[in-house]
């Protein structure tokens, strides 16, 4: 398996990295729940321009997620 690379990811694409054995939509919902339950992560992502409407995480946002949740 390849080492995880910090780059821009679509929400579903990143979610599938964390939960590859479930459907795309279920993985996306799961990732967003993990983010919502991590108050410091939400604050950090918001400072980086995160909103519920985004479709893509920037490399900086992906780094924040990996720092908080661990590497997929």
PDB file of N, CA, C and O in Angstrom, residues 3-65:
ATOM      1  N   UNK A   3       2.101   5.121   0.682  1.00  0.00           N
ATOM      2  CA  UNK A   3       2.053   6.039   1.812  1.00  0.00           C
ATOM      3  C   UNK A   3       1.038   7.137   1.500  1.00  0.00           C
ATOM      4  O   UNK A   3       0.945   7.607   0.370  1.00  0.00           O
ATOM      5  N   UNK A   4       0.255   7.539   2.500  1.00  0.00           N
ATOM      6  CA  UNK A   4      -0.742   8.587   2.308  1.00  0.00           C
ATOM      7  C   UNK A   4      -0.053   9.894   1.959  1.00  0.00           C
ATOM      8  O   UNK A   4       0.938  10.278   2.574  1.00  0.00           O
ATOM      9  N   UNK A   5      -0.578  10.582   0.957  1.00  0.00           N
ATOM     10  CA  UNK A   5       0.011  11.816   0.462  1.00  0.00           C
ATOM     11  C   UNK A   5      -0.880  12.996   0.833  1.00  0.00           C
ATOM     12  O   UNK A   5      -2.091  12.946   0.632  1.00  0.00           O
ATOM     13  N   UNK A   6      -0.280  14.044   1.391  1.00  0.00           N
ATOM     14  CA  UNK A   6      -1.019  15.264   1.702  1.00  0.00           C
ATOM     15  C   UNK A   6      -1.160  16.054   0.405  1.00  0.00           C
ATOM     16  O   UNK A   6      -0.171  16.452  -0.203  1.00  0.00           O
ATOM     17  N   UNK A   7      -2.393  16.225  -0.019  1.00  0.00           N
ATOM     18  CA  UNK A   7      -2.726  16.988  -1.230  1.00  0.00           C
ATOM     19  C   UNK A   7      -4.198  17.348  -1.118  1.00  0.00           C
ATOM     20  O   UNK A   7      -4.848  17.000  -0.144  1.00  0.00           O
ATOM     21  N   UNK A   8      -4.754  18.043  -2.087  1.00  0.00           N
ATOM     22  CA  UNK A   8      -6.189  18.340  -2.087  1.00  0.00           C
ATOM     23  C   UNK A   8      -6.966  17.038  -2.337  1.00  0.00           C
ATOM     24  O   UNK A   8      -6.566  16.216  -3.166  1.00  0.00           O
ATOM     25  N   UNK A   9      -8.034  16.840  -1.584  1.00  0.00           N
ATOM     26  CA  UNK A   9      -8.901  15.669  -1.726  1.00  0.00           C
ATOM     27  C   UNK A   9     -10.352  16.125  -1.743  1.00  0.00           C
ATOM     28  O   UNK A   9     -10.720  17.030  -0.984  1.00  0.00           O
ATOM     29  N   UNK A  10     -11.154  15.493  -2.569  1.00  0.00           N
ATOM     30  CA  UNK A  10     -12.595  15.673  -2.474  1.00  0.00           C
ATOM     31  C   UNK A  10     -13.057  15.058  -1.164  1.00  0.00           C
ATOM     32  O   UNK A  10     -12.392  14.155  -0.624  1.00  0.00           O
ATOM     33  N   UNK A  11     -14.179  15.533  -0.632  1.00  0.00           N
ATOM     34  CA  UNK A  11     -14.689  14.994   0.634  1.00  0.00           C
ATOM     35  C   UNK A  11     -14.833  13.479   0.575  1.00  0.00           C
ATOM     36  O   UNK A  11     -14.388  12.767   1.464  1.00  0.00           O
ATOM     37  N   UNK A  12     -15.481  12.993  -0.472  1.00  0.00           N
ATOM     38  CA  UNK A  12     -15.723  11.556  -0.589  1.00  0.00           C
ATOM     39  C   UNK A  12     -14.419  10.791  -0.775  1.00  0.00           C
ATOM     40  O   UNK A  12     -14.249   9.699  -0.226  1.00  0.00           O
ATOM     41  N   UNK A  13     -13.510  11.362  -1.540  1.00  0.00           N
ATOM     42  CA  UNK A  13     -12.221  10.704  -1.788  1.00  0.00           C
ATOM     43  C   UNK A  13     -11.447  10.524  -0.481  1.00  0.00           C
ATOM     44  O   UNK A  13     -10.923   9.442  -0.206  1.00  0.00           O
ATOM     45  N   UNK A  14     -11.387  11.567   0.332  1.00  0.00           N
ATOM     46  CA  UNK A  14     -10.683  11.464   1.605  1.00  0.00           C
ATOM     47  C   UNK A  14     -11.414  10.506   2.544  1.00  0.00           C
ATOM     48  O   UNK A  14     -10.790   9.688   3.217  1.00  0.00           O
ATOM     49  N   UNK A  15     -12.724  10.590   2.552  1.00  0.00           N
ATOM     50  CA  UNK A  15     -13.520   9.707   3.407  1.00  0.00           C
ATOM     51  C   UNK A  15     -13.276   8.240   3.055  1.00  0.00           C
ATOM     52  O   UNK A  15     -13.167   7.392   3.944  1.00  0.00           O
ATOM     53  N   UNK A  16     -13.153   7.933   1.788  1.00  0.00           N
ATOM     54  CA  UNK A  16     -12.905   6.557   1.357  1.00  0.00           C
ATOM     55  C   UNK A  16     -11.517   6.084   1.776  1.00  0.00           C
ATOM     56  O   UNK A  16     -11.318   4.892   1.989  1.00  0.00           O
ATOM     57  N   UNK A  17     -10.574   7.007   1.924  1.00  0.00           N
ATOM     58  CA  UNK A  17      -9.251   6.633   2.429  1.00  0.00           C
ATOM     59  C   UNK A  17      -9.367   6.144   3.873  1.00  0.00           C
ATOM     60  O   UNK A  17      -8.669   5.210   4.276  1.00  0.00           O
ATOM     61  N   UNK A  18     -10.238   6.779   4.651  1.00  0.00           N
ATOM     62  CA  UNK A  18     -10.427   6.395   6.053  1.00  0.00           C
ATOM     63  C   UNK A  18     -11.324   5.168   6.205  1.00  0.00           C
ATOM     64  O   UNK A  18     -11.141   4.395   7.136  1.00  0.00           O
ATOM     65  N   UNK A  19     -12.310   5.036   5.326  1.00  0.00           N
ATOM     66  CA  UNK A  19     -13.285   3.938   5.444  1.00  0.00           C
ATOM     67  C   UNK A  19     -13.506   3.283   4.085  1.00  0.00           C
ATOM     68  O   UNK A  19     -14.563   3.441   3.473  1.00  0.00           O
ATOM     69  N   UNK A  20     -12.518   2.541   3.593  1.00  0.00           N
ATOM     70  CA  UNK A  20     -12.618   1.987   2.237  1.00  0.00           C
ATOM     71  C   UNK A  20     -13.633   0.855   2.082  1.00  0.00           C
ATOM     72  O   UNK A  20     -14.019   0.554   0.955  1.00  0.00           O
ATOM     73  N   UNK A  21     -14.070   0.268   3.180  1.00  0.00           N
ATOM     74  CA  UNK A  21     -14.958  -0.892   3.089  1.00  0.00           C
ATOM     75  C   UNK A  21     -16.437  -0.556   3.148  1.00  0.00           C
ATOM     76  O   UNK A  21     -17.266  -1.469   3.175  1.00  0.00           O
ATOM     77  N   UNK A  22     -16.775   0.736   3.187  1.00  0.00           N
ATOM     78  CA  UNK A  22     -18.191   1.114   3.181  1.00  0.00           C
ATOM     79  C   UNK A  22     -18.460   2.009   1.974  1.00  0.00           C
ATOM     80  O   UNK A  22     -17.531   2.458   1.309  1.00  0.00           O
ATOM     81  N   UNK A  23     -19.718   2.266   1.702  1.00  0.00           N
ATOM     82  CA  UNK A  23     -20.074   3.051   0.520  1.00  0.00           C
ATOM     83  C   UNK A  23     -19.512   4.465   0.616  1.00  0.00           C
ATOM     84  O   UNK A  23     -19.206   4.963   1.706  1.00  0.00           O
ATOM     85  N   UNK A  24     -19.404   5.106  -0.517  1.00  0.00           N
ATOM     86  CA  UNK A  24     -18.863   6.457  -0.590  1.00  0.00           C
ATOM     87  C   UNK A  24     -19.659   7.422   0.287  1.00  0.00           C
ATOM     88  O   UNK A  24     -19.090   8.193   1.050  1.00  0.00           O
ATOM     89  N   UNK A  25     -20.983   7.371   0.183  1.00  0.00           N
ATOM     90  CA  UNK A  25     -21.800   8.311   0.958  1.00  0.00           C
ATOM     91  C   UNK A  25     -21.713   8.017   2.456  1.00  0.00           C
ATOM     92  O   UNK A  25     -21.657   8.939   3.272  1.00  0.00           O
ATOM     93  N   UNK A  26     -21.686   6.749   2.843  1.00  0.00           N
ATOM     94  CA  UNK A  26     -21.558   6.392   4.259  1.00  0.00           C
ATOM     95  C   UNK A  26     -20.190   6.817   4.783  1.00  0.00           C
ATOM     96  O   UNK A  26     -20.085   7.316   5.915  1.00  0.00           O
ATOM     97  N   UNK A  27     -19.155   6.650   3.998  1.00  0.00           N
ATOM     98  CA  UNK A  27     -17.804   7.060   4.399  1.00  0.00           C
ATOM     99  C   UNK A  27     -17.745   8.571   4.592  1.00  0.00           C
ATOM    100  O   UNK A  27     -17.147   9.059   5.557  1.00  0.00           O
ATOM    101  N   UNK A  28     -18.374   9.309   3.686  1.00  0.00           N
ATOM    102  CA  UNK A  28     -18.383  10.769   3.780  1.00  0.00           C
ATOM    103  C   UNK A  28     -19.112  11.215   5.054  1.00  0.00           C
ATOM    104  O   UNK A  28     -18.626  12.066   5.797  1.00  0.00           O
ATOM    105  N   UNK A  29     -20.279  10.620   5.322  1.00  0.00           N
ATOM    106  CA  UNK A  29     -21.028  10.967   6.540  1.00  0.00           C
ATOM    107  C   UNK A  29     -20.202  10.642   7.791  1.00  0.00           C
ATOM    108  O   UNK A  29     -20.165  11.419   8.743  1.00  0.00           O
ATOM    109  N   UNK A  30     -19.533   9.503   7.779  1.00  0.00           N
ATOM    110  CA  UNK A  30     -18.713   9.080   8.919  1.00  0.00           C
ATOM    111  C   UNK A  30     -17.569  10.066   9.158  1.00  0.00           C
ATOM    112  O   UNK A  30     -17.325  10.486  10.293  1.00  0.00           O
ATOM    113  N   UNK A  31     -16.852  10.451   8.107  1.00  0.00           N
ATOM    114  CA  UNK A  31     -15.758  11.403   8.241  1.00  0.00           C
ATOM    115  C   UNK A  31     -16.266  12.736   8.779  1.00  0.00           C
ATOM    116  O   UNK A  31     -15.659  13.319   9.684  1.00  0.00           O
ATOM    117  N   UNK A  32     -17.384  13.198   8.262  1.00  0.00           N
ATOM    118  CA  UNK A  32     -17.919  14.483   8.704  1.00  0.00           C
ATOM    119  C   UNK A  32     -18.364  14.406  10.164  1.00  0.00           C
ATOM    120  O   UNK A  32     -18.203  15.379  10.908  1.00  0.00           O
ATOM    121  N   UNK A  33     -18.870  13.274  10.616  1.00  0.00           N
ATOM    122  CA  UNK A  33     -19.214  13.093  12.035  1.00  0.00           C
ATOM    123  C   UNK A  33     -17.950  13.138  12.889  1.00  0.00           C
ATOM    124  O   UNK A  33     -17.926  13.768  13.954  1.00  0.00           O
ATOM    125  N   UNK A  34     -16.888  12.458  12.439  1.00  0.00           N
ATOM    126  CA  UNK A  34     -15.624  12.488  13.179  1.00  0.00           C
ATOM    127  C   UNK A  34     -15.118  13.918  13.313  1.00  0.00           C
ATOM    128  O   UNK A  34     -14.644  14.320  14.370  1.00  0.00           O
ATOM    129  N   UNK A  35     -15.212  14.672  12.231  1.00  0.00           N
ATOM    130  CA  UNK A  35     -14.776  16.071  12.259  1.00  0.00           C
ATOM    131  C   UNK A  35     -15.650  16.873  13.220  1.00  0.00           C
ATOM    132  O   UNK A  35     -15.139  17.638  14.044  1.00  0.00           O
ATOM    133  N   UNK A  36     -16.964  16.711  13.142  1.00  0.00           N
ATOM    134  CA  UNK A  36     -17.888  17.450  14.001  1.00  0.00           C
ATOM    135  C   UNK A  36     -17.658  17.174  15.479  1.00  0.00           C
ATOM    136  O   UNK A  36     -17.854  18.046  16.323  1.00  0.00           O
ATOM    137  N   UNK A  37     -17.251  15.948  15.827  1.00  0.00           N
ATOM    138  CA  UNK A  37     -17.041  15.578  17.217  1.00  0.00           C
ATOM    139  C   UNK A  37     -15.660  15.990  17.738  1.00  0.00           C
ATOM    140  O   UNK A  37     -15.334  15.717  18.888  1.00  0.00           O
ATOM    141  N   UNK A  38     -14.884  16.622  16.908  1.00  0.00           N
ATOM    142  CA  UNK A  38     -13.530  17.046  17.299  1.00  0.00           C
ATOM    143  C   UNK A  38     -13.509  18.578  17.301  1.00  0.00           C
ATOM    144  O   UNK A  38     -13.203  19.202  16.293  1.00  0.00           O
ATOM    145  N   UNK A  39     -13.864  19.220  18.446  1.00  0.00           N
ATOM    146  CA  UNK A  39     -14.046  20.675  18.477  1.00  0.00           C
ATOM    147  C   UNK A  39     -12.832  21.485  18.024  1.00  0.00           C
ATOM    148  O   UNK A  39     -12.991  22.489  17.330  1.00  0.00           O
ATOM    149  N   UNK A  40     -11.630  21.073  18.399  1.00  0.00           N
ATOM    150  CA  UNK A  40     -10.465  21.849  17.973  1.00  0.00           C
ATOM    151  C   UNK A  40     -10.223  21.706  16.476  1.00  0.00           C
ATOM    152  O   UNK A  40      -9.763  22.649  15.831  1.00  0.00           O
ATOM    153  N   UNK A  41     -10.557  20.557  15.920  1.00  0.00           N
ATOM    154  CA  UNK A  41     -10.415  20.355  14.474  1.00  0.00           C
ATOM    155  C   UNK A  41     -11.392  21.248  13.720  1.00  0.00           C
ATOM    156  O   UNK A  41     -11.021  21.880  12.728  1.00  0.00           O
ATOM    157  N   UNK A  42     -12.625  21.319  14.189  1.00  0.00           N
ATOM    158  CA  UNK A  42     -13.627  22.175  13.538  1.00  0.00           C
ATOM    159  C   UNK A  42     -13.135  23.625  13.532  1.00  0.00           C
ATOM    160  O   UNK A  42     -13.199  24.307  12.502  1.00  0.00           O
ATOM    161  N   UNK A  43     -12.632  24.085  14.669  1.00  0.00           N
ATOM    162  CA  UNK A  43     -12.142  25.463  14.763  1.00  0.00           C
ATOM    163  C   UNK A  43     -10.966  25.704  13.818  1.00  0.00           C
ATOM    164  O   UNK A  43     -10.910  26.727  13.127  1.00  0.00           O
ATOM    165  N   UNK A  44     -10.045  24.755  13.776  1.00  0.00           N
ATOM    166  CA  UNK A  44      -8.877  24.887  12.889  1.00  0.00           C
ATOM    167  C   UNK A  44      -9.283  24.886  11.422  1.00  0.00           C
ATOM    168  O   UNK A  44      -8.776  25.674  10.621  1.00  0.00           O
ATOM    169  N   UNK A  45     -10.201  23.985  11.061  1.00  0.00           N
ATOM    170  CA  UNK A  45     -10.659  23.918   9.674  1.00  0.00           C
ATOM    171  C   UNK A  45     -11.413  25.187   9.282  1.00  0.00           C
ATOM    172  O   UNK A  45     -11.249  25.693   8.168  1.00  0.00           O
ATOM    173  N   UNK A  46     -12.234  25.690  10.198  1.00  0.00           N
ATOM    174  CA  UNK A  46     -12.987  26.924   9.928  1.00  0.00           C
ATOM    175  C   UNK A  46     -12.026  28.081   9.674  1.00  0.00           C
ATOM    176  O   UNK A  46     -12.251  28.891   8.776  1.00  0.00           O
ATOM    177  N   UNK A  47     -10.958  28.142  10.440  1.00  0.00           N
ATOM    178  CA  UNK A  47      -9.943  29.186  10.241  1.00  0.00           C
ATOM    179  C   UNK A  47      -9.276  29.068   8.878  1.00  0.00           C
ATOM    180  O   UNK A  47      -8.802  30.064   8.322  1.00  0.00           O
ATOM    181  N   UNK A  48      -9.267  27.853   8.317  1.00  0.00           N
ATOM    182  CA  UNK A  48      -8.679  27.606   6.988  1.00  0.00           C
ATOM    183  C   UNK A  48      -9.719  27.732   5.867  1.00  0.00           C
ATOM    184  O   UNK A  48      -9.459  27.354   4.734  1.00  0.00           O
ATOM    185  N   UNK A  49     -10.937  28.193   6.188  1.00  0.00           N
ATOM    186  CA  UNK A  49     -11.942  28.418   5.158  1.00  0.00           C
ATOM    187  C   UNK A  49     -12.952  27.297   4.998  1.00  0.00           C
ATOM    188  O   UNK A  49     -13.754  27.310   4.068  1.00  0.00           O
ATOM    189  N   UNK A  50     -12.947  26.328   5.899  1.00  0.00           N
ATOM    190  CA  UNK A  50     -13.886  25.208   5.827  1.00  0.00           C
ATOM    191  C   UNK A  50     -15.314  25.665   6.092  1.00  0.00           C
ATOM    192  O   UNK A  50     -15.566  26.454   6.997  1.00  0.00           O
ATOM    193  N   UNK A  51     -16.233  25.171   5.276  1.00  0.00           N
ATOM    194  CA  UNK A  51     -17.664  25.332   5.507  1.00  0.00           C
ATOM    195  C   UNK A  51     -18.331  24.007   5.143  1.00  0.00           C
ATOM    196  O   UNK A  51     -17.724  23.147   4.509  1.00  0.00           O
ATOM    197  N   UNK A  52     -19.588  23.853   5.532  1.00  0.00           N
ATOM    198  CA  UNK A  52     -20.323  22.632   5.194  1.00  0.00           C
ATOM    199  C   UNK A  52     -20.531  22.483   3.687  1.00  0.00           C
ATOM    200  O   UNK A  52     -20.803  21.395   3.209  1.00  0.00           O
ATOM    201  N   UNK A  53     -20.407  23.567   2.959  1.00  0.00           N
ATOM    202  CA  UNK A  53     -20.687  23.554   1.523  1.00  0.00           C
ATOM    203  C   UNK A  53     -19.494  23.155   0.650  1.00  0.00           C
ATOM    204  O   UNK A  53     -19.651  22.894  -0.524  1.00  0.00           O
ATOM    205  N   UNK A  54     -18.304  23.093   1.234  1.00  0.00           N
ATOM    206  CA  UNK A  54     -17.135  22.767   0.411  1.00  0.00           C
ATOM    207  C   UNK A  54     -17.224  21.342  -0.117  1.00  0.00           C
ATOM    208  O   UNK A  54     -17.845  20.477   0.483  1.00  0.00           O
ATOM    209  N   UNK A  55     -16.608  21.103  -1.240  1.00  0.00           N
ATOM    210  CA  UNK A  55     -16.555  19.769  -1.830  1.00  0.00           C
ATOM    211  C   UNK A  55     -15.154  19.195  -1.817  1.00  0.00           C
ATOM    212  O   UNK A  55     -14.965  18.004  -1.996  1.00  0.00           O
ATOM    213  N   UNK A  56     -14.174  20.084  -1.595  1.00  0.00           N
ATOM    214  CA  UNK A  56     -12.773  19.671  -1.642  1.00  0.00           C
ATOM    215  C   UNK A  56     -12.036  20.228  -0.436  1.00  0.00           C
ATOM    216  O   UNK A  56     -12.204  21.391  -0.080  1.00  0.00           O
ATOM    217  N   UNK A  57     -11.231  19.385   0.187  1.00  0.00           N
ATOM    218  CA  UNK A  57     -10.350  19.835   1.265  1.00  0.00           C
ATOM    219  C   UNK A  57      -9.027  20.275   0.642  1.00  0.00           C
ATOM    220  O   UNK A  57      -8.463  19.562  -0.192  1.00  0.00           O
ATOM    221  N   UNK A  58      -8.522  21.423   1.063  1.00  0.00           N
ATOM    222  CA  UNK A  58      -7.222  21.890   0.602  1.00  0.00           C
ATOM    223  C   UNK A  58      -6.132  21.052   1.272  1.00  0.00           C
ATOM    224  O   UNK A  58      -6.388  20.383   2.278  1.00  0.00           O
ATOM    225  N   UNK A  59      -4.911  21.099   0.739  1.00  0.00           N
ATOM    226  CA  UNK A  59      -3.823  20.367   1.397  1.00  0.00           C
ATOM    227  C   UNK A  59      -3.644  20.774   2.865  1.00  0.00           C
ATOM    228  O   UNK A  59      -3.397  19.918   3.716  1.00  0.00           O
ATOM    229  N   UNK A  60      -3.802  22.051   3.173  1.00  0.00           N
ATOM    230  CA  UNK A  60      -3.672  22.509   4.565  1.00  0.00           C
ATOM    231  C   UNK A  60      -4.775  21.912   5.435  1.00  0.00           C
ATOM    232  O   UNK A  60      -4.525  21.503   6.580  1.00  0.00           O
ATOM    233  N   UNK A  61      -5.986  21.823   4.903  1.00  0.00           N
ATOM    234  CA  UNK A  61      -7.095  21.229   5.647  1.00  0.00           C
ATOM    235  C   UNK A  61      -6.881  19.726   5.831  1.00  0.00           C
ATOM    236  O   UNK A  61      -7.156  19.183   6.908  1.00  0.00           O
ATOM    237  N   UNK A  62      -6.382  19.061   4.803  1.00  0.00           N
ATOM    238  CA  UNK A  62      -6.085  17.621   4.912  1.00  0.00           C
ATOM    239  C   UNK A  62      -5.033  17.393   5.993  1.00  0.00           C
ATOM    240  O   UNK A  62      -5.157  16.467   6.804  1.00  0.00           O
ATOM    241  N   UNK A  63      -4.022  18.241   6.052  1.00  0.00           N
ATOM    242  CA  UNK A  63      -2.989  18.109   7.088  1.00  0.00           C
ATOM    243  C   UNK A  63      -3.596  18.244   8.484  1.00  0.00           C
ATOM    244  O   UNK A  63      -3.255  17.481   9.385  1.00  0.00           O
ATOM    245  N   UNK A  64      -4.521  19.194   8.657  1.00  0.00           N
ATOM    246  CA  UNK A  64      -5.187  19.364   9.951  1.00  0.00           C
ATOM    247  C   UNK A  64      -5.983  18.113  10.322  1.00  0.00           C
ATOM    248  O   UNK A  64      -5.959  17.672  11.476  1.00  0.00           O
ATOM    249  N   UNK A  65      -6.672  17.542   9.343  1.00  0.00           N
ATOM    250  CA  UNK A  65      -7.473  16.342   9.582  1.00  0.00           C
ATOM    251  C   UNK A  65      -6.564  15.178   9.971  1.00  0.00           C
ATOM    252  O   UNK A  65      -6.834  14.451  10.932  1.00  0.00           O
TER     253      UNK A  65
END
